[in-house]
Coordinates of C-alpha atoms and ligand atoms in Angstrom, one line a residue:
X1 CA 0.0 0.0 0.0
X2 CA 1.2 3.6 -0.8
X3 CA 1.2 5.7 2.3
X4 CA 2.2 9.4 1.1
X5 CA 2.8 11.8 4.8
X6 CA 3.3 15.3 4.0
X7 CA 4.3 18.0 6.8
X8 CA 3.8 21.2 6.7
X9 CA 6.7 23.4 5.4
X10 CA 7.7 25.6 8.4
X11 CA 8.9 29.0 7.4
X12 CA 12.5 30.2 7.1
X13 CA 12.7 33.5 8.7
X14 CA 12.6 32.3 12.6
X15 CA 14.0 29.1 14.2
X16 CA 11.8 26.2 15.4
X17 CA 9.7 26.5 18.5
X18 CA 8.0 23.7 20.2
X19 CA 4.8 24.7 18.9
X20 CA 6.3 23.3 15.2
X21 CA 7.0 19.9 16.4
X22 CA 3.9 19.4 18.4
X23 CA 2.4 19.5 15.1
X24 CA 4.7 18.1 12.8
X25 CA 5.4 14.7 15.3
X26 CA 2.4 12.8 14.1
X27 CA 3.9 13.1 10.2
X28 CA 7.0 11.0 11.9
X29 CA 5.5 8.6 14.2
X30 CA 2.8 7.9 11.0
X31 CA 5.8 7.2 8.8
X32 CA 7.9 5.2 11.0
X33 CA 4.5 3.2 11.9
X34 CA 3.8 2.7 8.7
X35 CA 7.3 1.5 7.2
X36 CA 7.7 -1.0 9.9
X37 CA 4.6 -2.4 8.7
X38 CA 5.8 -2.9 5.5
X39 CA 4.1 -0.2 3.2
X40 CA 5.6 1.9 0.6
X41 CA 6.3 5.4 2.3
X42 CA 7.1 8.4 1.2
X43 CA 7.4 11.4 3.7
X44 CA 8.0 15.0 2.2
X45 CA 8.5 18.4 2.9
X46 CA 10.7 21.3 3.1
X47 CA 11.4 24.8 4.3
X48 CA 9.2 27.8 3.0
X49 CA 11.7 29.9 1.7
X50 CA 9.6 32.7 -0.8
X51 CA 7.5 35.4 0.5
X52 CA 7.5 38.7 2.1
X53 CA 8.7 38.5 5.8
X54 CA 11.9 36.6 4.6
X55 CA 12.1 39.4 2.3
X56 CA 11.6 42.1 5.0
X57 CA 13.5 40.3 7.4
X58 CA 16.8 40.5 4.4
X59 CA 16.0 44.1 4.1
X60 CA 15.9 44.4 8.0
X61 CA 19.4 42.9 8.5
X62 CA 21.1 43.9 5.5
X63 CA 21.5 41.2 3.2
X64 CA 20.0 38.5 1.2
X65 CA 16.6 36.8 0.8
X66 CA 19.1 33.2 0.1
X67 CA 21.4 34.5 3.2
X68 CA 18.3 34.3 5.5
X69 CA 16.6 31.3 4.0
X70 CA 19.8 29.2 4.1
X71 CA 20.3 29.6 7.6
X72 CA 17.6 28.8 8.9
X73 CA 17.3 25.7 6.3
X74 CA 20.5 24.4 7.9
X75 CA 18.8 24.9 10.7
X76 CA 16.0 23.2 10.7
X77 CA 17.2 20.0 9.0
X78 CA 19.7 19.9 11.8
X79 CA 16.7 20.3 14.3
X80 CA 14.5 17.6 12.5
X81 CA 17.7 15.2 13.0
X82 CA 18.4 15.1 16.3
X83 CA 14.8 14.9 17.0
X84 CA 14.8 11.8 14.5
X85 CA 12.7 12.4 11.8
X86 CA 12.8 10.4 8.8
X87 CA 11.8 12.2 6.1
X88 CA 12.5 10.3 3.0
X89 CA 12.6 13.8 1.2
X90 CA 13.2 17.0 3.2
X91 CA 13.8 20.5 0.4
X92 CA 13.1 23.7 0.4
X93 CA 10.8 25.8 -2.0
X94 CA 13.3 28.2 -3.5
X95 CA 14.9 24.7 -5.1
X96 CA 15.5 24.8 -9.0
X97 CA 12.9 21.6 -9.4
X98 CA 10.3 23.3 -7.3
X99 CA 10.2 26.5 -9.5
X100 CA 10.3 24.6 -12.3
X101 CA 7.7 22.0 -11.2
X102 CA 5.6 24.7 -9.7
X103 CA 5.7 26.5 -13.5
X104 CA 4.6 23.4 -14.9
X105 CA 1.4 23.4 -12.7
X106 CA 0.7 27.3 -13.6
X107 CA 0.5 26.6 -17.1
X108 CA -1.2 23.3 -16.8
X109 CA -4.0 25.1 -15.0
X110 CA -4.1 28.2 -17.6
X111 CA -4.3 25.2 -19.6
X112 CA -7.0 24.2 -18.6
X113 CA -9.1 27.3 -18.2
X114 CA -8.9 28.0 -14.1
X115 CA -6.9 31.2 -14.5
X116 CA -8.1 34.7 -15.7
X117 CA -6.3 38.1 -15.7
X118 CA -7.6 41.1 -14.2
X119 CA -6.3 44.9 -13.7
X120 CA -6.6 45.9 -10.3
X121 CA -4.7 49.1 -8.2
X122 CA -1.9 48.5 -5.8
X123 CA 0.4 50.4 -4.0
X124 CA 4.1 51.1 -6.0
X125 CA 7.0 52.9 -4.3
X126 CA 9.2 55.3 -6.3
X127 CA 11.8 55.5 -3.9
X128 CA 12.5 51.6 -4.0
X129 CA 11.1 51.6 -7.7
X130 CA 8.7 48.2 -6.7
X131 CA 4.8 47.2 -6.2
X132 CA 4.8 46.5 -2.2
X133 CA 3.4 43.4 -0.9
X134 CA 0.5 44.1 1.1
X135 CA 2.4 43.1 4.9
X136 CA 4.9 46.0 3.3
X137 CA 2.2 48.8 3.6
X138 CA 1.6 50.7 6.9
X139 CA -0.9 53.3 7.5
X140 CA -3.9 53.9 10.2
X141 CA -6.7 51.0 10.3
X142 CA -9.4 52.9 8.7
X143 CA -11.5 50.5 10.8
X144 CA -10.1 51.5 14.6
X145 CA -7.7 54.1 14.1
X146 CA -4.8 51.7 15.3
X147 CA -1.3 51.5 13.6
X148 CA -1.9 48.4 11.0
X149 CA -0.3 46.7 8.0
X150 CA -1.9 46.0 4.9
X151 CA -3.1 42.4 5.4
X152 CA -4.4 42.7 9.0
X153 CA -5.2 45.6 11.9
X154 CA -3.5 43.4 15.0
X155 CA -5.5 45.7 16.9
X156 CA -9.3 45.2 15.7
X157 CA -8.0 42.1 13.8
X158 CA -10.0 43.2 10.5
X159 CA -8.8 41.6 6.8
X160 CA -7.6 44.9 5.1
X161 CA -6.8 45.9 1.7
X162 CA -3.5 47.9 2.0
X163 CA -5.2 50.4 -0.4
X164 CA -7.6 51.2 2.4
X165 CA -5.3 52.3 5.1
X166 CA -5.1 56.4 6.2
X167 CA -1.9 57.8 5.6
X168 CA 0.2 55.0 3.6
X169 CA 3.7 54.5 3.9
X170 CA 6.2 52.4 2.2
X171 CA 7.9 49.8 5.3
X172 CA 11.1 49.8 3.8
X173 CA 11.6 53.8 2.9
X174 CA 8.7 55.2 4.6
X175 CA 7.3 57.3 1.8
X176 CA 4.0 57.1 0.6
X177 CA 3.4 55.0 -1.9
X178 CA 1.4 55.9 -5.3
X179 CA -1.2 53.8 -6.4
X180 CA -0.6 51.8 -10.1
X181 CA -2.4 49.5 -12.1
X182 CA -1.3 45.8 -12.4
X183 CA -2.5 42.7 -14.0
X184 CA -2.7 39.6 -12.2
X185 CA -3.6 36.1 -12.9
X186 CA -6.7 34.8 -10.4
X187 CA -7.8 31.3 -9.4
X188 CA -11.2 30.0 -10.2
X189 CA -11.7 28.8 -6.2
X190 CA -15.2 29.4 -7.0
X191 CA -15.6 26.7 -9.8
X192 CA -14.5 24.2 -7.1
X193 CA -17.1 25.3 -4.6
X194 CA -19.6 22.4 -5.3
X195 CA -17.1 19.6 -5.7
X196 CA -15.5 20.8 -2.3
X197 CA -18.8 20.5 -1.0
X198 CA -19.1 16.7 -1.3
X199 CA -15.4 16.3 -0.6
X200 CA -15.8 17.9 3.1
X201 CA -19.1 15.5 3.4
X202 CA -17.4 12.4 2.7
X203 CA -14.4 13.1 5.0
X204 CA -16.6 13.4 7.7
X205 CA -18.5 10.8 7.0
X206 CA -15.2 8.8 6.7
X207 CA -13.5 9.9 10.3
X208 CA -10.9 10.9 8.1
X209 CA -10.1 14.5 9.5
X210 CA -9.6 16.0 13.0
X211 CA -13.0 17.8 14.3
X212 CA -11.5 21.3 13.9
X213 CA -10.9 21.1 10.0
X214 CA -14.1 19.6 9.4
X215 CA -15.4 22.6 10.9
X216 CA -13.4 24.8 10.1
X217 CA -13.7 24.0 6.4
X218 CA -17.2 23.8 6.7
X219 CA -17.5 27.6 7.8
X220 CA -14.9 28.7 4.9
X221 CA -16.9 26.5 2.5
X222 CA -20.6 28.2 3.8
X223 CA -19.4 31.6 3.6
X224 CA -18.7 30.7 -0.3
X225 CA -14.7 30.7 -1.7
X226 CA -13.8 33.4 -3.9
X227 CA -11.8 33.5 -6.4
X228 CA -8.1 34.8 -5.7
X229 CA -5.2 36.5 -7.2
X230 CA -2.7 33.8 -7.2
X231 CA 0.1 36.2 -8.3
X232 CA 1.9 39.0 -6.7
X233 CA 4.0 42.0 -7.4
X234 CA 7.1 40.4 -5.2
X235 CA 10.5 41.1 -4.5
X236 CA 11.2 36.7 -4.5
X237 CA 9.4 34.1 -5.4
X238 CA 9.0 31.5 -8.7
X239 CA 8.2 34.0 -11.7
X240 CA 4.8 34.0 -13.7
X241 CA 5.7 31.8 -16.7
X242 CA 3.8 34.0 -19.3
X243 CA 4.9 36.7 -21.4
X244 CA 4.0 40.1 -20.1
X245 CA 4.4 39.1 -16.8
X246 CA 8.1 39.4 -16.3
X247 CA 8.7 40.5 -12.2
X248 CA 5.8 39.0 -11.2
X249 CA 5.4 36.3 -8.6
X250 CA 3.3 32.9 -8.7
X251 CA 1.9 33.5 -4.7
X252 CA 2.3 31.1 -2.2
X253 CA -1.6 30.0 -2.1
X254 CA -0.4 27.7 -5.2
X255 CA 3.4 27.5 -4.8
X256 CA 4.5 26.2 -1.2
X257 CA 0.8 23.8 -0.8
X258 CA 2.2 22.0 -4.0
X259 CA 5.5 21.6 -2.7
X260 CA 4.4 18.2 -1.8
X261 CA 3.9 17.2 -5.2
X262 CA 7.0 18.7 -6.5
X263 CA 9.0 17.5 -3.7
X264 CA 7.7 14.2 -4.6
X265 CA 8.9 14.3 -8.3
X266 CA 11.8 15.3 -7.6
X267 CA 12.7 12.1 -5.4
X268 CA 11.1 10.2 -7.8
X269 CA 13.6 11.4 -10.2
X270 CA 16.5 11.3 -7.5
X271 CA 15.6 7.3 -7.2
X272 CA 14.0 6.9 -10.5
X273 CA 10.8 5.4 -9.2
X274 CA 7.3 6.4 -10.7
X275 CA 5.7 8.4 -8.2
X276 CA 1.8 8.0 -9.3
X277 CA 1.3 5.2 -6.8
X278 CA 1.6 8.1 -4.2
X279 CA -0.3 10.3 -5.7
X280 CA -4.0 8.9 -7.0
X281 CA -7.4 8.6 -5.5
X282 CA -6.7 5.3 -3.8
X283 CA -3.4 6.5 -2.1
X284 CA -3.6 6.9 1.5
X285 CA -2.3 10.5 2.3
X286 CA -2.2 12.0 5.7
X287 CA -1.4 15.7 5.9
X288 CA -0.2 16.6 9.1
X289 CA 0.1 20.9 10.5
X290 CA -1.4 22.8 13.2
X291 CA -5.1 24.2 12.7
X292 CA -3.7 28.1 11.1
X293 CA -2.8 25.5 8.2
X294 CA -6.3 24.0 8.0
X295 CA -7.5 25.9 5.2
X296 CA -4.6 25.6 3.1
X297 CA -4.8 21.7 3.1
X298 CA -8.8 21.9 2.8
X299 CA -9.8 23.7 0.2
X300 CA -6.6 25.6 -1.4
X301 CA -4.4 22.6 -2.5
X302 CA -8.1 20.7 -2.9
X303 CA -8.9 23.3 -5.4
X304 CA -5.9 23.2 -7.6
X305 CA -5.5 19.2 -7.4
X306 CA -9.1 19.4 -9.3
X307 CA -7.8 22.1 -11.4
X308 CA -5.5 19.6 -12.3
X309 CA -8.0 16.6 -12.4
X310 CA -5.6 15.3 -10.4
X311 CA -7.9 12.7 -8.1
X312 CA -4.9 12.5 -5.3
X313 CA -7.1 14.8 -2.6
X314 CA -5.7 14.5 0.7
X315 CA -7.0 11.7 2.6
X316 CA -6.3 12.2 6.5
X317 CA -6.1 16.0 7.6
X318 CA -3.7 15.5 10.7
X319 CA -4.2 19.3 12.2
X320 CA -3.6 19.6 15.8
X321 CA -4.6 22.7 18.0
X322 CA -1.9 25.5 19.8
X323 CA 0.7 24.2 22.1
X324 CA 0.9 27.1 25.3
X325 CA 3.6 27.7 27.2
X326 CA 2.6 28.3 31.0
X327 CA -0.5 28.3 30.2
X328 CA 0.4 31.0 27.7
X329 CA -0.2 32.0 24.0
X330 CA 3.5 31.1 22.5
X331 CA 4.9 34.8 21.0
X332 CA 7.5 34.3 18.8
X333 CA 8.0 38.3 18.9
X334 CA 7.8 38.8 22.5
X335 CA 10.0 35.4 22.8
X336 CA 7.9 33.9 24.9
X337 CA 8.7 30.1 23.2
X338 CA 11.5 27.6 23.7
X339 CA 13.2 27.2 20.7
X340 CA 13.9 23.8 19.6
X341 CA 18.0 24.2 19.0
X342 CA 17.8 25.6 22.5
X343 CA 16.3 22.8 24.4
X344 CA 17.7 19.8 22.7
X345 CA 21.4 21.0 24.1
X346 CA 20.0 19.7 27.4
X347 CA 17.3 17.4 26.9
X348 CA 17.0 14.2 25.4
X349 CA 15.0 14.1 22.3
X350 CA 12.7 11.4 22.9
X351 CA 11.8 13.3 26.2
X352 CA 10.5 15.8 23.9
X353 CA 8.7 13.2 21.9
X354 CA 7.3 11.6 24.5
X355 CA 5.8 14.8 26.7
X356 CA 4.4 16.2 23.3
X357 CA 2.8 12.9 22.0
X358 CA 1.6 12.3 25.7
X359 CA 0.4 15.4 26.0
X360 CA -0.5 16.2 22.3
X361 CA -3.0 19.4 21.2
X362 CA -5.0 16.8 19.4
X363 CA -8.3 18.1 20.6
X364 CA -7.9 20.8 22.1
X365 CA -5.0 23.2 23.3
X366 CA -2.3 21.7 25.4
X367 CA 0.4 23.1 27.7
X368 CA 4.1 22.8 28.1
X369 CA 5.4 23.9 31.2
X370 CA 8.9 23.3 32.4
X371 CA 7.4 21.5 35.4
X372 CA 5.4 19.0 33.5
X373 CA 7.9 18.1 30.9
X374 CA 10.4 17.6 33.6
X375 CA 8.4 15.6 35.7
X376 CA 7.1 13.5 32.9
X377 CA 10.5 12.3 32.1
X378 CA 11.6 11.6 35.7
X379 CA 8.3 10.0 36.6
X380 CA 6.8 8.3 33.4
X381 CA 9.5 8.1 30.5
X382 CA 12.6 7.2 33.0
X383 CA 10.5 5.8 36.4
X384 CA 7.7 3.8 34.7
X385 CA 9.5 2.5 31.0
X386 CA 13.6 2.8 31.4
X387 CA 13.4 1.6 35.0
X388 CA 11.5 -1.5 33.7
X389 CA 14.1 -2.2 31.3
X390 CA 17.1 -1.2 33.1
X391 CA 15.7 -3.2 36.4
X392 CA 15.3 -6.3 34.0
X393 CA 18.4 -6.4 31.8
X394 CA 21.1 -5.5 35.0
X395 CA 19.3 -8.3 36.9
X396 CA 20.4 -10.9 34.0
X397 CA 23.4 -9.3 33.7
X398 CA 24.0 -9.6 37.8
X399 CA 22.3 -13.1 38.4
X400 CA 22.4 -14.9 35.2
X401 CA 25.6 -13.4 33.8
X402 CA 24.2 -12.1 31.1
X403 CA 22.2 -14.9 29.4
X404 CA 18.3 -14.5 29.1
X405 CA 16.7 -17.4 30.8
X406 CA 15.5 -19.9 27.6
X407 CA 12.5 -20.8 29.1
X408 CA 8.8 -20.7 28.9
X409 CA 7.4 -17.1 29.5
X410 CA 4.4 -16.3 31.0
X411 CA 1.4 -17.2 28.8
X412 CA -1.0 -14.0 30.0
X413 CA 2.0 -11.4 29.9
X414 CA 2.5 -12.8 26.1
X415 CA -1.4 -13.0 25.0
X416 CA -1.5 -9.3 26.3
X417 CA 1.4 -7.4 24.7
X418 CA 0.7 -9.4 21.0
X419 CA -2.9 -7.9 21.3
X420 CA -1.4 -4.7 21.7
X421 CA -0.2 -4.4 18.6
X422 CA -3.5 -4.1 16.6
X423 CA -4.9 -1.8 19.1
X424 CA -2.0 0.7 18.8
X425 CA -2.0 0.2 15.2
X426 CA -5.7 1.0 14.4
X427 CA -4.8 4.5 16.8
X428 CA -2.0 5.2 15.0
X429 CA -3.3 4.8 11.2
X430 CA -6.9 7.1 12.6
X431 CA -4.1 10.0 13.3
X432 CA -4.1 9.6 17.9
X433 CA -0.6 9.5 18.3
X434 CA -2.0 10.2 21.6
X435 CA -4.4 7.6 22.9
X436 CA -1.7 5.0 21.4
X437 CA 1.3 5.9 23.7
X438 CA -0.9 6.0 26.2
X439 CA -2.3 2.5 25.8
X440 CA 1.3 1.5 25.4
X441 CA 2.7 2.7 28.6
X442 CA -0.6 1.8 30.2
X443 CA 0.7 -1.8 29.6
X444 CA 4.4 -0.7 30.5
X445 CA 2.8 -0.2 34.2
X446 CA 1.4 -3.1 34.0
X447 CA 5.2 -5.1 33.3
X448 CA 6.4 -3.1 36.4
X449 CA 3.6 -4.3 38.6
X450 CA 3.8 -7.9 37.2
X451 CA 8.1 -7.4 38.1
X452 CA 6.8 -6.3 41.5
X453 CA 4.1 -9.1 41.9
X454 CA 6.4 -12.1 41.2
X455 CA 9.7 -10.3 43.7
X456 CA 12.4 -12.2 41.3
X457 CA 14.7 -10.6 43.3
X458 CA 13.2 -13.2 46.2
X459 CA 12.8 -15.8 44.4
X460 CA 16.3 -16.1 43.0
X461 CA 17.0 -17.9 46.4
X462 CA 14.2 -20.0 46.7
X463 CA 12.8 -20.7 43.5
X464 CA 15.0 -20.0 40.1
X465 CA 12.4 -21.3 37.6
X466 CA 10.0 -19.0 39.1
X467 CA 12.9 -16.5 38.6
X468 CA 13.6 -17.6 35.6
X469 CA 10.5 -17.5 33.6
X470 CA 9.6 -14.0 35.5
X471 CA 12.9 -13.2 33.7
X472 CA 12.0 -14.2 30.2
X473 CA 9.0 -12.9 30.4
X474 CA 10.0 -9.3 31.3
X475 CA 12.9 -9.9 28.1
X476 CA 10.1 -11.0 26.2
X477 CA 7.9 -7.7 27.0
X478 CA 11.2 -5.2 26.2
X479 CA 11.7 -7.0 23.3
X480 CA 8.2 -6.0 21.9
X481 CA 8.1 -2.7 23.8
X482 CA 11.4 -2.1 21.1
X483 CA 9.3 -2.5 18.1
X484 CA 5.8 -0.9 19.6
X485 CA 7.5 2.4 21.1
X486 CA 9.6 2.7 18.0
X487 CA 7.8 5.1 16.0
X488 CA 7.9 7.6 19.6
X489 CA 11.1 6.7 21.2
X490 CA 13.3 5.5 18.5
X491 CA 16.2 6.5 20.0
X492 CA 15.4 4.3 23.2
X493 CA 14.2 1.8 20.8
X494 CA 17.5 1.6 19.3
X495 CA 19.4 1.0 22.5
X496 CA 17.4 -1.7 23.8
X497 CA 18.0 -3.7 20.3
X498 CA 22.1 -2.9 20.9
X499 CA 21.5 -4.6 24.7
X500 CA 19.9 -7.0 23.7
X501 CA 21.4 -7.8 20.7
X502 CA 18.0 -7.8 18.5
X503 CA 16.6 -5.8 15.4
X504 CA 12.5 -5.5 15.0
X505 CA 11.7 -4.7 11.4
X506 CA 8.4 -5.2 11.4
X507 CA 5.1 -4.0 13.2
X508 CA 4.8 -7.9 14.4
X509 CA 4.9 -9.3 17.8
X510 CA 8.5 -11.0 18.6
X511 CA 8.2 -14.1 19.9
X512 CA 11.4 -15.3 19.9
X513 CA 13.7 -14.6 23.2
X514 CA 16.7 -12.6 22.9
X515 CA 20.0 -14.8 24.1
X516 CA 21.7 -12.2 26.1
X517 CA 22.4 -8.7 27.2
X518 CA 25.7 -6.6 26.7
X519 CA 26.6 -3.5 28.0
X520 CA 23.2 -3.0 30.0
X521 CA 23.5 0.6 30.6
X522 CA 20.4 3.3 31.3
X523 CA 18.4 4.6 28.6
X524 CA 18.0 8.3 30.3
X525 CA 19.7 9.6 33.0
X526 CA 17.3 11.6 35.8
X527 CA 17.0 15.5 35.5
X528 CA 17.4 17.4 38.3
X529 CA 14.1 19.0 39.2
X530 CA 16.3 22.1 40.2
X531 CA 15.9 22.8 36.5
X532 CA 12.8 23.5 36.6
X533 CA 13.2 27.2 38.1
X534 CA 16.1 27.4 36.5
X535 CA 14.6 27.0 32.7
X536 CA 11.5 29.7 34.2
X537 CA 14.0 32.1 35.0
X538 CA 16.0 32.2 32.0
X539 CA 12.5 31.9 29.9
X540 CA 11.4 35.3 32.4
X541 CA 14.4 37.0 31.4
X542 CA 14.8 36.5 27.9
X543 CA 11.4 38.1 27.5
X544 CA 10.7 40.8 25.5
Ligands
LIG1 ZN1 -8.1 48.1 13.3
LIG2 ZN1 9.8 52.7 -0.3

């Protein structure tokens, strides 16, 4: 089966915060899931590297629109690797094949008769001798009186036209701009308001999408979509392919949402394999971002796949709410966010997998406060699963010197943990990360209690085949705990196998006893909880 996983394309003009990975986890723990069950994966995305506040953060800083995106590129795929993700494809949209790819899709869909031109005004600056992007107009909201940009009054929060705003001025010179006409291509959105219609309908029907883009596309779909200008007058970006039209922009409505398509043929043509399997109406796709993305996934890319009569709509819509921090919004301008090259300098990165899978926006909003995270790893992730293993594997090592006990392991424990697998499956392919860690280390409680119960360290004296086949039996449960925690904890995952001398492949139970452990060492070492007011303070301070 073809499994296609696309993440969202975080933006290059900021590093990572946690709110990022708390939505893009699911897109990794779906595709190791799914490739250790055997299926044909492919997991793409990239960094957004076009668009105006990389623009006006280059002008800001004195220097270049590539200077900006490339650092924060490098960035992020160094982020993404320590924390273990495995995409199979991981660009970025100012690539050569993604211009190229997403010029190919313009034209195909002026081809096919979904793009009209029309004159409208917009505001030019003499001084810097360009048409200004509407975030790159300031004036007075003419709807409070506020200081606003020309997308959006962050005061009244009204949707502006930069041409209505009192006293314009230019952002990057601060003269007032004059008003030209300019021809743009638009997007038929409208044509696809029917068919969009019946799309919506059957995703719900099918469970297929979280309750907030059901809704939420619901609302954008009953207020009617209108067609849009799907070009701009911008500084970067993939040029408009037509004659006439030289300078201008193809906007990122169409270009970044089909960066998974183009990022899939180019790896297609990197490994010369046919990509359609990934992308027709039987693929299962699962598009995973947090809920500002909703939209975007719902009805944009929707739209132009039909404009396309391309049958490959997304499948799964994977869009979890807003991560807080201390029970606060996250503000990446106020800096009121833990940045992800930050925190993994001192914490372990399947501590931050676990705490935000365990605690995962899925439904609602979540929280990450220093306290919890830290005393989810000391308490849950270290006392209740690393313990478990590190209590069982030293006690071979100790007693038994080193050789797992060959015998016959205890029937329930077995019948249990093989059952697991289908139930944390079926979670994991309906999009709960959540639910299925939990029901996981529900069961991992359940080893430590069933350690407890049977007191090996007792009966070692006075009854070794009691010993013994408590032994095997708690072998038997890591051994499957390596393969069924994998797609959260794979660096954990991965040490266990090296202990124990073992490699799970596949989403199966393993049935076979390991022979013996070597180098039995702890998985994660304990944090001290005087951390915990040491992280607020530095987070209080570095405040703005
Ligand atoms: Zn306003
Ligand atoms: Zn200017």
């Amino acid at each position: 089966m073809a499994i296609l996983i696309g993440g969202a394309w975080p933006y290059a003009n900021g590093s990572l915060h946690l709110g990022h990975i708390a939505a893009l986890l699911p897109g990794d723990i779906l595709a190791r899931y799914y490739r250790l069950k055997g299926e044909d994966v492919l997991y793409v995305s990239g960094s957004d590297c076009n668009g105006t506040p990389i623009s006006i953060r280059a002008n800001q800083e004195n220097t270049t629109v590539t200077a900006i995106a490339d650092r924060y590129h490098t960035e992020f795929v160094d982020c993404f690797h320590k924390l273990g993700f495995t995409y199979d494809f991981y660009t970025r949209t100012d690539a050569q094949h993604h211009h190229q790819s997403v010029q190919d899709i313009f034209l195909k869909l002026l081809d096919n008769g979904h793009l009209y031109t029309k004159k409208i005004e917009q505001a030019y600056c003499t001084v810097d001798e360009q048409f200004l992007p509407d975030r790159f107009v300031e004036g007075i909201c003419p709807n409070c009186g506020a200081k606003a940009r020309g997308d959006q009054c962050d005061n009244c929060s009204a949707i502006l036209d930069p041409l209505d705003l009192v006293d314009k001025r230019c952002k990057i010179c601060g003269t007032e701009p004059e008003i030209r006409e300019t021809e743009h291509f638009y997007y038929e959105f409208s044509k696809f308001q029917k068919e969009l219609e019946h799309y919506v309908e059957h995703a719900e029907q099918a469970n297929a999408w979280r309750g907030n883009a059901i809704q939420l596309t619901k609302r954008y779909l009953t207020e009617g979509v209108p067609d849009r200008a799907v070009t701009r007058d911008l500084p970067n970006g993939i040029d408009v392919p037509v004659p006439g039209f030289e300078g201008k922009k193809i906007y990122v409505w169409i270009e970044a949402v089909a960066g998974y398509y183009t990022a899939s043929i180019e790896w297609g043509k990197q490994h010369g394999v046919a990509i359609d399997k990934w992308w027709n109406a039987e693929t299962t796709s699962y598009y995973v971002h947090g809920k500002d993305n909703i939209p975007f996934h719902t009805v944009i890319w929707p739209a132009i796949l039909l404009g396309l009569n391309s049958e490959a709509l997304p499948k799964h819509i994977v869009s979890n709410e807003y991560l807080t921090l201390e029970k606060r919004k996250l503000s990446t301008s106020q800096n009121w966010a833990v940045w992800v090259p930050d925190i993994l300098q001192r914490y372990h990165p399947d501590s931050l997998r676990y705490f935000l899978t365990i605690n995962a926006p899925e439904t609602r909003d979540a929280d990450f406060s220093w306290r919890e995270f830290i005393y989810s790893h000391n308490s849950e992730l270290l006392g209740a699963f690393a313990n478990f293993v590190n209590r069982t594997l030293k006690f071979i090592e100790k007693s038994f010197d080193s050789k797992v006990p060959q015998t016959a392991v205890d029937k329930g424990m077995q019948a249990q943990i093989v059952e697991l697998y289908k139930e944390v499956g079926q979670k994991i392919e309906s999009g709960s990360s959540k639910a299925a860690l939990d029901t996981i280390f529900e069961f991992v409680r359940a080893a430590n209690r069933y350690f407890d119960d049977e007191k090996p360290w007792i009966t070692v004296r006075e009854d070794v085949a009691a010993c013994e086949k408590t032994l095997a039996t708690c072998t038997l449960l890591i051994q499957n705990f390596a393969v069924l925690l994998k797609p959260f904890l794979p660096f954990a995952c991965e040490a266990i196998e090296e202990m124990l001398q073992i490699r799970g492949e596949a989403w199966a139970p393993q049935l076979n006893l390991a022979e013996e452990v070597v180098n039995v060492a702890p998985l994660y070492e304990r944090i001290d909880v005087k951390q915990i007011d040491e992280e607020l303070e530095k987070l209080a301070a570095n405040e703005k």
